[in-house]
mmCIF file with all atom_site columns, C-alpha atoms in Angstrom:
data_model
loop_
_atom_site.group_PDB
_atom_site.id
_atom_site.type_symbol
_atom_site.label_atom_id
_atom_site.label_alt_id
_atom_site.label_comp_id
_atom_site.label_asym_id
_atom_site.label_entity_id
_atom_site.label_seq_id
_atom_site.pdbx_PDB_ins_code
_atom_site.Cartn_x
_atom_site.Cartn_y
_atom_site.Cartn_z
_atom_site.occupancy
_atom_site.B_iso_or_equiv
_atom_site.pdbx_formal_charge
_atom_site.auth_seq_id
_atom_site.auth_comp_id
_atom_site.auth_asym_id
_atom_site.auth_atom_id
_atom_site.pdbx_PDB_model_num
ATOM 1   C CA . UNK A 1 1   ? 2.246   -4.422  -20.015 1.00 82.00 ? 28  UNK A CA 1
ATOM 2   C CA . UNK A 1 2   ? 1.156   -0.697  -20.194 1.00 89.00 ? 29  UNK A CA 1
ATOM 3   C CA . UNK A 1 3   ? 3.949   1.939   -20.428 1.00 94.00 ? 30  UNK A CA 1
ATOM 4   C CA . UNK A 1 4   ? 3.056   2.845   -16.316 1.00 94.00 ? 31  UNK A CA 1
ATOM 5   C CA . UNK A 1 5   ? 5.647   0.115   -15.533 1.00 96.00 ? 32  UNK A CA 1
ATOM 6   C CA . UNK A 1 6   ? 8.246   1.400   -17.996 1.00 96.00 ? 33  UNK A CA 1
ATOM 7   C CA . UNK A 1 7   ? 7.952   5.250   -16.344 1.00 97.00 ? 34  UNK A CA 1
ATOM 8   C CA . UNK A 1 8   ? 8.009   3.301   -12.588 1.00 98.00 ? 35  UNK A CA 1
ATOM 9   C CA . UNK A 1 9   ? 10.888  1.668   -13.282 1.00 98.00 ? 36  UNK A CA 1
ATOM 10  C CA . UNK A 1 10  ? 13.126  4.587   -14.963 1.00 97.00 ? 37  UNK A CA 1
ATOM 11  C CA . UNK A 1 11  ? 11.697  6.676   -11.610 1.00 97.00 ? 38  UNK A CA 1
ATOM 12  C CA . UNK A 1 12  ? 12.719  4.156   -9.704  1.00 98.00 ? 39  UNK A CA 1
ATOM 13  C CA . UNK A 1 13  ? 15.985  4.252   -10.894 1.00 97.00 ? 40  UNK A CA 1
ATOM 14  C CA . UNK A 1 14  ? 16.543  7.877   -11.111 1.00 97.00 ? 41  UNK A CA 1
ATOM 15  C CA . UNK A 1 15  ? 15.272  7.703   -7.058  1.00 97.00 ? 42  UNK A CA 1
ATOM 16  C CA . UNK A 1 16  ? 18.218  5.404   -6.276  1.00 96.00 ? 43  UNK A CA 1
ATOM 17  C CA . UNK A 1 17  ? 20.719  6.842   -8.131  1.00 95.00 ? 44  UNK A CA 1
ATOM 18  C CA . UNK A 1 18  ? 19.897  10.006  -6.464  1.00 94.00 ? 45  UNK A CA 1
ATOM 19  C CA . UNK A 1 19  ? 20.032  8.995   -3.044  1.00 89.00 ? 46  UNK A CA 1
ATOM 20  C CA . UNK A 1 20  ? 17.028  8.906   -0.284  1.00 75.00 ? 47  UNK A CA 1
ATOM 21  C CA . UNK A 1 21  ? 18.237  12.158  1.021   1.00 78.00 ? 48  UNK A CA 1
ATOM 22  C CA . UNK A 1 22  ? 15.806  14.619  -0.673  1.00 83.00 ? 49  UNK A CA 1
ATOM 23  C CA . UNK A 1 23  ? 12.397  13.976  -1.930  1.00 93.00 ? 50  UNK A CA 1
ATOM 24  C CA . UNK A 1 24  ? 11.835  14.506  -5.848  1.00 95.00 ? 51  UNK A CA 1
ATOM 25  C CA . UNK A 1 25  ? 8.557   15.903  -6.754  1.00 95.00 ? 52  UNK A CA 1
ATOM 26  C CA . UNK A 1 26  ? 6.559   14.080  -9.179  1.00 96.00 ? 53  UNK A CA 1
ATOM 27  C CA . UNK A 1 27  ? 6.466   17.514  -11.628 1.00 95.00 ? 54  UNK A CA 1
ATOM 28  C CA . UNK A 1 28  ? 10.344  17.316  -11.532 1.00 95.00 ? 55  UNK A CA 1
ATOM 29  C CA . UNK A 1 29  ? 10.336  13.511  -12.310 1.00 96.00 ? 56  UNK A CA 1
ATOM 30  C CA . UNK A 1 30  ? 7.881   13.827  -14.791 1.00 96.00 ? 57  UNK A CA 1
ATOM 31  C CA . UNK A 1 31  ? 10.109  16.930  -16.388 1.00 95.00 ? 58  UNK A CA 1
ATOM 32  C CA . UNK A 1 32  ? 13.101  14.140  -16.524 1.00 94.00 ? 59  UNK A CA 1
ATOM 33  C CA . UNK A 1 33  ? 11.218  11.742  -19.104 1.00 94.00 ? 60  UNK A CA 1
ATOM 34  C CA . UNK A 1 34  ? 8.667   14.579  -20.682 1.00 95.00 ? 61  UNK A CA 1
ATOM 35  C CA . UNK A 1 35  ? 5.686   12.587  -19.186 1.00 96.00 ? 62  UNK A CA 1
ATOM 36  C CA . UNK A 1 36  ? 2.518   14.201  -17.991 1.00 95.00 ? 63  UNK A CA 1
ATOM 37  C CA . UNK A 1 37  ? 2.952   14.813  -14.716 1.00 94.00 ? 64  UNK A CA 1
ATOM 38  C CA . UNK A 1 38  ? -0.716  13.887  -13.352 1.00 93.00 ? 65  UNK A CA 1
ATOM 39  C CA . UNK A 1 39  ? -0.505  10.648  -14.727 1.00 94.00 ? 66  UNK A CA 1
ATOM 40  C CA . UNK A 1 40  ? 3.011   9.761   -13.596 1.00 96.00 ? 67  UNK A CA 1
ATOM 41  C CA . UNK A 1 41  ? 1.770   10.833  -10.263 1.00 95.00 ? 68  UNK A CA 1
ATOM 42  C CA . UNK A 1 42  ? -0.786  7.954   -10.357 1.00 96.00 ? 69  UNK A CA 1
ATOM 43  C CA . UNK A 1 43  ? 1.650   5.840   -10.697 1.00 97.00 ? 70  UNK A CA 1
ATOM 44  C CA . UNK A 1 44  ? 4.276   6.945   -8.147  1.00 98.00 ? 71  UNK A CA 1
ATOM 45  C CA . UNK A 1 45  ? 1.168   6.271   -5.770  1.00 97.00 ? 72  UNK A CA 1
ATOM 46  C CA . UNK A 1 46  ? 0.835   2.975   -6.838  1.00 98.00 ? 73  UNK A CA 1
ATOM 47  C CA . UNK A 1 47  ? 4.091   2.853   -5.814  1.00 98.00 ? 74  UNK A CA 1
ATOM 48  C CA . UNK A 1 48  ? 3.406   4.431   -2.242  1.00 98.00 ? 75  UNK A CA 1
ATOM 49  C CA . UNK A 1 49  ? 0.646   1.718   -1.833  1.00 97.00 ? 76  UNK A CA 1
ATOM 50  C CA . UNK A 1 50  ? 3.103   -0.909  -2.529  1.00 98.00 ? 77  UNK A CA 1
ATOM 51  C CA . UNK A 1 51  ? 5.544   0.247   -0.013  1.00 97.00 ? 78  UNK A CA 1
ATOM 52  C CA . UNK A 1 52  ? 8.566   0.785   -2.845  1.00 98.00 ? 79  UNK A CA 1
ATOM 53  C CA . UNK A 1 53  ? 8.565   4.642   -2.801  1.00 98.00 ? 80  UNK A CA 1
ATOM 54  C CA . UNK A 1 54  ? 7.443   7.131   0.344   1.00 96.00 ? 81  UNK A CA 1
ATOM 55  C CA . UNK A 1 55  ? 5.975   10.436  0.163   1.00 96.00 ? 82  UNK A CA 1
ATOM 56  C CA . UNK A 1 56  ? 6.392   13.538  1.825   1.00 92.00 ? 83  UNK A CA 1
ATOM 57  C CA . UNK A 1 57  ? 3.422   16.379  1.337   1.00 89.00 ? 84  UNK A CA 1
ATOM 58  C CA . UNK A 1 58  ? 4.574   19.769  1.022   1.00 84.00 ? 85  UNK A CA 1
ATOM 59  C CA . UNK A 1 59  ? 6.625   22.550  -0.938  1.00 81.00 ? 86  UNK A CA 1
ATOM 60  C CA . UNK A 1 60  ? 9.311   20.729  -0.747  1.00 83.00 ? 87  UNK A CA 1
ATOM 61  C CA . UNK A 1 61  ? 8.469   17.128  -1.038  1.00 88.00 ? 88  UNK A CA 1
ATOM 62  C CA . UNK A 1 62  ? 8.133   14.676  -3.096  1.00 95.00 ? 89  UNK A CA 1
ATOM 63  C CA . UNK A 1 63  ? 8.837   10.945  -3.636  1.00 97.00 ? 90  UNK A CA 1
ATOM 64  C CA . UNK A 1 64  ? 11.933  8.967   -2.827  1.00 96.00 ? 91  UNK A CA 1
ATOM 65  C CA . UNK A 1 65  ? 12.698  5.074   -2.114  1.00 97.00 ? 92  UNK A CA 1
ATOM 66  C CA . UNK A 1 66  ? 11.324  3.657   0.350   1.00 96.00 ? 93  UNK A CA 1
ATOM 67  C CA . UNK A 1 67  ? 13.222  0.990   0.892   1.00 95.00 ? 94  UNK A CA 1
ATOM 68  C CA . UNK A 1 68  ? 16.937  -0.531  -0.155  1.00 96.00 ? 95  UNK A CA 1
ATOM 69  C CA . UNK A 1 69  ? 17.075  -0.989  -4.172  1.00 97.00 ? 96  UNK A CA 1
ATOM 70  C CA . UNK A 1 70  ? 18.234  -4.199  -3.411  1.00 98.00 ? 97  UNK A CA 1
ATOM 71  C CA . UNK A 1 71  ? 14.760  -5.274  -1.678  1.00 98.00 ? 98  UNK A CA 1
ATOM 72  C CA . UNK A 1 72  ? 12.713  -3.935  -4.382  1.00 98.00 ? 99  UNK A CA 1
ATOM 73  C CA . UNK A 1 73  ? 12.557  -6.616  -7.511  1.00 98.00 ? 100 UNK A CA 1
ATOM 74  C CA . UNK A 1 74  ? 11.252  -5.825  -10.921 1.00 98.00 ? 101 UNK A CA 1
ATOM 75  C CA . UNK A 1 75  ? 7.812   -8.174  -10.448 1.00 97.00 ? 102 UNK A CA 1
ATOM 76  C CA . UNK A 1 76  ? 7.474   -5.567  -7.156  1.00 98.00 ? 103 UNK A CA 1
ATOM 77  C CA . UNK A 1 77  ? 7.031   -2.887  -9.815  1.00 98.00 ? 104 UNK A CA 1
ATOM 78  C CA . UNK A 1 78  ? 5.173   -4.658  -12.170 1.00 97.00 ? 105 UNK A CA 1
ATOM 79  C CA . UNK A 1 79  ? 2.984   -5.749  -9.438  1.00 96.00 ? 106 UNK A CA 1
ATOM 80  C CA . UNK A 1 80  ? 2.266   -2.462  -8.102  1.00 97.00 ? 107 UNK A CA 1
ATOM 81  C CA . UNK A 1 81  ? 1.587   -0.975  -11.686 1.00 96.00 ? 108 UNK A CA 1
ATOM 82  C CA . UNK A 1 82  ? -0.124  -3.848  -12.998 1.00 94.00 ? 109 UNK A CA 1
ATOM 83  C CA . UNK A 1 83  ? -1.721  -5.253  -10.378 1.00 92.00 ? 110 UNK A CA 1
ATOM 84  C CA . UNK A 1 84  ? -1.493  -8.832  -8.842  1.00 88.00 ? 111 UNK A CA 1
ATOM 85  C CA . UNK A 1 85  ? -4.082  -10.586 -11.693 1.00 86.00 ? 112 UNK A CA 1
ATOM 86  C CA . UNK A 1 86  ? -2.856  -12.862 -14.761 1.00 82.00 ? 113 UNK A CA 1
ATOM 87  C CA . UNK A 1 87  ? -1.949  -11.424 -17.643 1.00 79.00 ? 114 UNK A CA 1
ATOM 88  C CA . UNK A 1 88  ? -4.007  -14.660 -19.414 1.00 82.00 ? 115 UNK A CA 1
ATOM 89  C CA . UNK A 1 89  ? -7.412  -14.391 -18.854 1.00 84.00 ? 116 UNK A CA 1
ATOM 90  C CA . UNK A 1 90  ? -8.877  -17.826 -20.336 1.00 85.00 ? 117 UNK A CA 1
ATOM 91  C CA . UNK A 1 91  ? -12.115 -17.535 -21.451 1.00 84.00 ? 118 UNK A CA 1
ATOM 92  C CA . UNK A 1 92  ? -12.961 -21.010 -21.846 1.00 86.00 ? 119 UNK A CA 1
ATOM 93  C CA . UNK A 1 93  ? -13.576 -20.654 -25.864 1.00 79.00 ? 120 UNK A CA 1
ATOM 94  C CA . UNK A 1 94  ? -13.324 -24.090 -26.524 1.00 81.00 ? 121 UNK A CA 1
ATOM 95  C CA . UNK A 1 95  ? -16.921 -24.422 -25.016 1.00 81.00 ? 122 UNK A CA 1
ATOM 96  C CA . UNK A 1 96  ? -18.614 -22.675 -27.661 1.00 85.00 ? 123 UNK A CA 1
ATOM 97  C CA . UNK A 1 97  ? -19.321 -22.911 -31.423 1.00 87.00 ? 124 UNK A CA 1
ATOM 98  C CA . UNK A 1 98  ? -18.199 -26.794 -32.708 1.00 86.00 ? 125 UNK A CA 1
ATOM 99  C CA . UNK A 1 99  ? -17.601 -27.366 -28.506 1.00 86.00 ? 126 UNK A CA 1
ATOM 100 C CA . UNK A 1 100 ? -20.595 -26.140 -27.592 1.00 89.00 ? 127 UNK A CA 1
ATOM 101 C CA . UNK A 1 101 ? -23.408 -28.693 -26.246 1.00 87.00 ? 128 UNK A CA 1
ATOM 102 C CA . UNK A 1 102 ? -20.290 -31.660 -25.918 1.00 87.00 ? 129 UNK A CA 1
ATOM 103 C CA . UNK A 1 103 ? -19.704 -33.738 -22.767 1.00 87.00 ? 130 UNK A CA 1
ATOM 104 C CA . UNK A 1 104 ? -18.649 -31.758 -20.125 1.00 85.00 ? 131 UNK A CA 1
ATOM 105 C CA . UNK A 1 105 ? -16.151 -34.156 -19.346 1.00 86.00 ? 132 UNK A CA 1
ATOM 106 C CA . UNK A 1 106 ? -14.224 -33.301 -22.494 1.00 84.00 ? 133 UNK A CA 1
ATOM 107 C CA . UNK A 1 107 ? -13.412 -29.797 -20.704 1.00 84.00 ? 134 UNK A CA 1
ATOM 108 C CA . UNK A 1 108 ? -12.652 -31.705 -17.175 1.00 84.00 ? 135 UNK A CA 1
ATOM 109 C CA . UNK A 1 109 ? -8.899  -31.075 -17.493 1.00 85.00 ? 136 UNK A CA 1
ATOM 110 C CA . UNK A 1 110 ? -7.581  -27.487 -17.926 1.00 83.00 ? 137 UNK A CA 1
ATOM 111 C CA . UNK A 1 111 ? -6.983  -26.349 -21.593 1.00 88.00 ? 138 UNK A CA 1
ATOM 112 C CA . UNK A 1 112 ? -3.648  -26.931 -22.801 1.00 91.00 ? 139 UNK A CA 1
ATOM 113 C CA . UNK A 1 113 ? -3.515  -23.220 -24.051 1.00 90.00 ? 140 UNK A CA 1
ATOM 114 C CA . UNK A 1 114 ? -3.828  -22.609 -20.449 1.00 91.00 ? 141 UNK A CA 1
ATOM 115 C CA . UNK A 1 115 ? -1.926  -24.619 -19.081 1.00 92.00 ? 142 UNK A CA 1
ATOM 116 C CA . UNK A 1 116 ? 1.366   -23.593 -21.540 1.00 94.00 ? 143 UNK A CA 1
ATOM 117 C CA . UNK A 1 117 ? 0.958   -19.664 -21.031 1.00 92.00 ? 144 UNK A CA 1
ATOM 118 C CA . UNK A 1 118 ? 0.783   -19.817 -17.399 1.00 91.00 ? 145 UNK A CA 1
ATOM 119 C CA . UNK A 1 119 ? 3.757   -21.881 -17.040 1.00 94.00 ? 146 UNK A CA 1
ATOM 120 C CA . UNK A 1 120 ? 5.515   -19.432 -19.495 1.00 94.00 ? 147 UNK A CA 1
ATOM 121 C CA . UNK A 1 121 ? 4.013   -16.265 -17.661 1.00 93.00 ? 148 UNK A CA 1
ATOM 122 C CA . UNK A 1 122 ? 5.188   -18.006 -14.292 1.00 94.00 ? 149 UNK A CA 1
ATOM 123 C CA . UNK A 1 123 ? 8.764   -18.245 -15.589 1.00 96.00 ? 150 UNK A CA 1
ATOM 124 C CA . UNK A 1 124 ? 8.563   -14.474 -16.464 1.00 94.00 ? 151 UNK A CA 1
ATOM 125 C CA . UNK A 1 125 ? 6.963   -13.524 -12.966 1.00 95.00 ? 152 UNK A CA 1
ATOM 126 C CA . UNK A 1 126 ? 10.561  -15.856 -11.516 1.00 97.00 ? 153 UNK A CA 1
ATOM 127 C CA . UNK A 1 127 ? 12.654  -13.585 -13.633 1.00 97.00 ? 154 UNK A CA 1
ATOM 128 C CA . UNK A 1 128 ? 11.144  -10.290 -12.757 1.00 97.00 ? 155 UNK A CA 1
ATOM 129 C CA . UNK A 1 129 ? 11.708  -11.534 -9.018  1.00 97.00 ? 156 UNK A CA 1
ATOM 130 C CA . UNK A 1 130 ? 15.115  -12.143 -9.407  1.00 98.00 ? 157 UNK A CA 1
ATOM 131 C CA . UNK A 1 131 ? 16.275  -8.773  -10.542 1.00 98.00 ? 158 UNK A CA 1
ATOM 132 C CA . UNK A 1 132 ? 16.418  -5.993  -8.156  1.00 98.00 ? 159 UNK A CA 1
ATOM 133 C CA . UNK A 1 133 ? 16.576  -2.430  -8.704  1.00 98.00 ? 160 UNK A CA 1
ATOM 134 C CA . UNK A 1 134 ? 20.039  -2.400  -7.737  1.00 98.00 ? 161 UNK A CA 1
ATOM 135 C CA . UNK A 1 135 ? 20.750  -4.897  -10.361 1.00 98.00 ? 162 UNK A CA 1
ATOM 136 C CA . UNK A 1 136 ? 19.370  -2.576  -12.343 1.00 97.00 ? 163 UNK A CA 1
ATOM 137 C CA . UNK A 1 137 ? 21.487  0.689   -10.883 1.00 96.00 ? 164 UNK A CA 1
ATOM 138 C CA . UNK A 1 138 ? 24.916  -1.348  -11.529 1.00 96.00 ? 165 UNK A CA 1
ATOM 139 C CA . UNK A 1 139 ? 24.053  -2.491  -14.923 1.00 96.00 ? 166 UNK A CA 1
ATOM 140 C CA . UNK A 1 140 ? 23.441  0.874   -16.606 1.00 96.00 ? 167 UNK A CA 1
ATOM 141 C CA . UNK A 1 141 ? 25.754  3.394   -18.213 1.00 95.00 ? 168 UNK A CA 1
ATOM 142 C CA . UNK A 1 142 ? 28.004  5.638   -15.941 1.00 94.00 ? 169 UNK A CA 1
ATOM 143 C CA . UNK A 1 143 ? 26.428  8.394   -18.591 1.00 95.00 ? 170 UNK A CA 1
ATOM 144 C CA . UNK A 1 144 ? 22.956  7.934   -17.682 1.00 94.00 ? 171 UNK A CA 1
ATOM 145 C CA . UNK A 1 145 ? 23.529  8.081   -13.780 1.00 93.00 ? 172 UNK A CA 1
ATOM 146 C CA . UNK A 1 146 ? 25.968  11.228  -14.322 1.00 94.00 ? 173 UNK A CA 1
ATOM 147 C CA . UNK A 1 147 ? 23.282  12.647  -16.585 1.00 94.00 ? 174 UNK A CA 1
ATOM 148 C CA . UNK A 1 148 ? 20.814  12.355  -14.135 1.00 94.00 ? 175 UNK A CA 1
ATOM 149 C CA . UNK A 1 149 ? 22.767  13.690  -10.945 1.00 93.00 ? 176 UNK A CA 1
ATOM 150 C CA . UNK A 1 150 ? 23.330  16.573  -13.065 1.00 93.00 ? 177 UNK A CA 1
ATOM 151 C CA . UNK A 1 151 ? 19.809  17.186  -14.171 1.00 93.00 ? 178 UNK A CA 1
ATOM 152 C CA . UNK A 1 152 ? 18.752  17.099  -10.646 1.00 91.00 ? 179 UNK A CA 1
ATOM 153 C CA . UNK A 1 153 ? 21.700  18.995  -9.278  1.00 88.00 ? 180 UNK A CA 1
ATOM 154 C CA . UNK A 1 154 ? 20.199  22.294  -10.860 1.00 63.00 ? 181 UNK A CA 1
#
């Protein structure tokens, strides 16, 4: 998982806990976590396209949820960072060197290796789907959302 989903969720987090009220611009977000602010922007559009934040052009906009934090899940973010795709990409290996030229029927049933990290990367994509943002909002320290009220506040 590339750090894009790390800085998405912290954003998304600091977006809740500030309230949908005001926009935050991605510079200011960026400022928060000492990110480069271009880049994080990619990602807070990835975001857009995936209907979890809104934007507002301007002087004065920015980025803010776009929906409930209870409606957006953690495999939402992932998702929108990472794209839909696998994170196992099989590449049918067994075929070559001592498999290669072998009855095809020896590779009719998927490979086990397969078969074992899908079902493991299936029970991760349930997990993700079962948190929500606001699971995520009520679960961190009463420091962290004071600190970042404050921050913003200025």
């Amino acid at each position: 998982m590339s750090e894009g989903v790390e800085w998405a969720l912290h954003c998304c987090l600091t977006l809740g806990w500030l309230g949908g009220d005001r926009p935050v611009s991605a510079a200011k977000l960026a400022a928060t976590f000492e990110l480069p602010s271009a880049y994080l922007n990619k990602h807070l559009q990835a975001l857009v396209r995936a209907g979890i934040l809104a934007s507002s052009p301007g002087a004065r906009g920015g980025f803010r949820l776009d929906r409930p934090a209870e409606k957006i899940t953690l495999l939402d973010v992932v998702t929108a960072i990472e794209g839909r795709e696998g994170a196992f990409r099989c590449t049918e290996i067994r075929r070559r060197g001592a498999g290669a030229g072998r009855d095809p029927q020896e590779f009719a049933r998927q490979c086990v290796i397969t078969t074992g990290i899908r079902k493991a990367e299936l029970a991760w994509r349930r997990e993700l789907a079962s948190q929500t943002l606001a699971d995520m909002m009520a679960r961190a320290p009463a420091a962290a959302v004071e600190r970042t009220r404050q921050w913003y506040a200025v």
